């Protein structure tokens, strides 16, 4: 494994590595980078300032990430499983692809991309189910130096078209449909609708997954299987990996912020590879025999970093699951653990809470003895869920790593290292080497003491930090590097205990975290406001037992009493059409006005209190334009 030589094995080694990474980052990271395959060594390890921001790691170095994820393992361990795919329906056979087989398929599809006009630097949108071909498509893009932009299969045509247009994608890879639990999602239909308003796309490659009938547009759409057959007929291709600069873009991944428009977070080839590899090896402490199961979707950063690039760059075996934890029964995860002898299970608190709700019966009779490490990601984990996971899944013998990070950070920034540094329930604990967290108060002053809450910022770049937001560098600066001078602002609130351990408390901006999915309140409001008859809306989060946060919408609607039922259903439909089902409000309260200051700003603090049910603790409302509206909203609370 690449970072293997520098793997941290004890608390004192962690302390030593951390100290070196802070005191001498260039020396620290260059020796780790030397363990990877490069075409040409870098000229400079690090060049940065946060004021532009400009961040360059290993610039001048040339590499291709797929050689690090595939070719080198084909030489040393060709028959080791790289990917094990578990289908949505347990009656369908699983598929194992060895490193040699995955390498072959990635080369084939890289040739298909080239045959269809793709070239280095092109943006390619991937909108697919969780099947092996998704991993193949991602790696094939990286092989030829095309920039992938994977869009989660739950997003609507409207969201898809926005993302395709923002990146000016010229090619898309999709499938006829996707299975997700008992549902069949018509991906190609959704893509066709998106492409009505995405003129940059010239080619569509469609995989057959559900065999649902789909129309093909002549001259634009081709079938994955036909294209592969064409390549096979030409003999087995070896596609020479594009020689990429370490700072060339590897991918764009859209994520929500506090404005209505998702941002295209950009990660580059060298730093991203090293960060995902280093964090995978150190946080999860895999052995050569480990079977790693990350339950995320590749449409999100967790899937990019800890299903695809982290494990494969470390030569590990990565399990890919097409379905959902509760289909066709609530014991599906445990069945997968038993069947594939999973050693590392990495999932989200929301999944743990939903499985907890089914009790212990689904776990009965399942052999979970192969488990060595448990991980969580995506949202703060509550005590009950942490203990349930630790006691009933890990049987008290598996370290639980609570990994805090973000789309923008590429990989884990704060987490205990499994079995190496101590865990503390609900705490992400300590920063990885290279990560310098600091807490600031609301005035931007650094908080030096412990036992405090603050805004979490990071002082200096680590190799995986985002470089820009696609097509709009100013936006990157404004969003992440302007709130606090010369610091990367995470948007998260955080508590630091007496021992300097960090506990993430949740977002301090207008971003919600619903079932581990990040959604901007402004995005949901924009969608609701598109509905005819809606005058204005305000969306806030509230604590939800399973989802972590639920979505509560206050909507001013200009219509009659009789229409109300229909209106509520229609608003839900509009949100699903504009964003996707993940953004559907759990509660919609129709109101005649919103609490606004005299300058017209909505006082969300008040709405949050109402949504949380803290009706006696609303706070000062004297500065409102119309304080009476608060009483009406309180009475109408759902
Ligand atoms: O609020 C934090 C929360 O998820 C946000 C990042 O979301 P996203 O970019 O979609 O990436 C999710 C997967 C890395 C963060 O700003 N978050 C993530 N991990 C944790 C967390 N909150 C608490 N504890 C965590 N372990």
PDB file of C-alpha atoms in Angstrom, residues 109 113 124-131 133-134 137 149-153 155 160 164 171-178 185-195 201 203-210 212 214-216 220-225:
ATOM      1  CA  UNK A 109     -14.053   1.855 -21.580  1.00  0.00           C
ATOM      2  CA  UNK A 113     -14.581   7.280 -24.527  1.00  0.00           C
ATOM      3  CA  UNK A 124     -17.889  14.121 -18.623  1.00  0.00           C
ATOM      4  CA  UNK A 125     -21.071  13.815 -16.609  1.00  0.00           C
ATOM      5  CA  UNK A 126     -21.732  10.404 -15.060  1.00  0.00           C
ATOM      6  CA  UNK A 127     -25.302   9.688 -13.918  1.00  0.00           C
ATOM      7  CA  UNK A 128     -25.460   6.012 -13.082  1.00  0.00           C
ATOM      8  CA  UNK A 129     -26.660   3.386 -10.633  1.00  0.00           C
ATOM      9  CA  UNK A 130     -24.217   1.847  -8.120  1.00  0.00           C
ATOM     10  CA  UNK A 131     -22.902  -0.828 -10.481  1.00  0.00           C
ATOM     11  CA  UNK A 133     -19.606   0.140 -14.587  1.00  0.00           C
ATOM     12  CA  UNK A 134     -19.844   3.330 -12.540  1.00  0.00           C
ATOM     13  CA  UNK A 137     -16.526   4.936 -16.072  1.00  0.00           C
ATOM     14  CA  UNK A 149     -18.557  15.069 -12.746  1.00  0.00           C
ATOM     15  CA  UNK A 150     -20.619  12.349 -11.085  1.00  0.00           C
ATOM     16  CA  UNK A 151     -24.191  13.352 -10.291  1.00  0.00           C
ATOM     17  CA  UNK A 152     -26.078  11.352  -7.646  1.00  0.00           C
ATOM     18  CA  UNK A 153     -28.857   9.258  -9.226  1.00  0.00           C
ATOM     19  CA  UNK A 155     -31.189  14.268  -8.478  1.00  0.00           C
ATOM     20  CA  UNK A 160     -28.795  17.496 -13.642  1.00  0.00           C
ATOM     21  CA  UNK A 164     -24.085  19.678 -16.891  1.00  0.00           C
ATOM     22  CA  UNK A 171     -20.366  13.677 -23.058  1.00  0.00           C
ATOM     23  CA  UNK A 172     -22.540  11.857 -20.547  1.00  0.00           C
ATOM     24  CA  UNK A 173     -22.527   8.278 -19.327  1.00  0.00           C
ATOM     25  CA  UNK A 174     -25.801   6.966 -17.956  1.00  0.00           C
ATOM     26  CA  UNK A 175     -27.956   3.833 -17.749  1.00  0.00           C
ATOM     27  CA  UNK A 176     -31.463   2.902 -18.813  1.00  0.00           C
ATOM     28  CA  UNK A 177     -32.590   2.764 -15.206  1.00  0.00           C
ATOM     29  CA  UNK A 178     -31.501   2.157 -11.634  1.00  0.00           C
ATOM     30  CA  UNK A 185     -35.638   4.942 -11.412  1.00  0.00           C
ATOM     31  CA  UNK A 186     -35.768   5.878 -15.109  1.00  0.00           C
ATOM     32  CA  UNK A 187     -32.320   7.451 -15.367  1.00  0.00           C
ATOM     33  CA  UNK A 188     -32.274   7.736 -19.145  1.00  0.00           C
ATOM     34  CA  UNK A 189     -35.677   9.464 -19.241  1.00  0.00           C
ATOM     35  CA  UNK A 190     -34.454  11.937 -16.644  1.00  0.00           C
ATOM     36  CA  UNK A 191     -31.252  12.452 -18.618  1.00  0.00           C
ATOM     37  CA  UNK A 192     -33.219  12.989 -21.851  1.00  0.00           C
ATOM     38  CA  UNK A 193     -35.269  15.672 -20.149  1.00  0.00           C
ATOM     39  CA  UNK A 194     -32.094  17.321 -18.825  1.00  0.00           C
ATOM     40  CA  UNK A 195     -30.472  17.249 -22.238  1.00  0.00           C
ATOM     41  CA  UNK A 201     -23.598  17.417 -24.718  1.00  0.00           C
ATOM     42  CA  UNK A 203     -22.691  12.060 -27.003  1.00  0.00           C
ATOM     43  CA  UNK A 204     -24.568   9.850 -24.563  1.00  0.00           C
ATOM     44  CA  UNK A 205     -23.345   6.381 -23.625  1.00  0.00           C
ATOM     45  CA  UNK A 206     -26.095   4.246 -22.094  1.00  0.00           C
ATOM     46  CA  UNK A 207     -25.572   1.107 -20.040  1.00  0.00           C
ATOM     47  CA  UNK A 208     -28.356  -1.494 -19.871  1.00  0.00           C
ATOM     48  CA  UNK A 209     -29.071  -2.175 -16.195  1.00  0.00           C
ATOM     49  CA  UNK A 210     -32.815  -2.642 -15.768  1.00  0.00           C
ATOM     50  CA  UNK A 212     -36.394  -0.983 -19.409  1.00  0.00           C
ATOM     51  CA  UNK A 214     -35.607   3.533 -23.767  1.00  0.00           C
ATOM     52  CA  UNK A 215     -35.477   5.588 -26.917  1.00  0.00           C
ATOM     53  CA  UNK A 216     -32.048   6.282 -28.413  1.00  0.00           C
ATOM     54  CA  UNK A 220     -26.164  11.179 -30.101  1.00  0.00           C
ATOM     55  CA  UNK A 221     -26.886   8.043 -28.069  1.00  0.00           C
ATOM     56  CA  UNK A 222     -24.873   4.830 -28.192  1.00  0.00           C
ATOM     57  CA  UNK A 223     -25.121   1.693 -26.110  1.00  0.00           C
ATOM     58  CA  UNK A 224     -22.335   0.801 -23.669  1.00  0.00           C
ATOM     59  CA  UNK A 225     -22.486  -2.878 -24.712  1.00  0.00           C
TER      60      UNK A 225
END
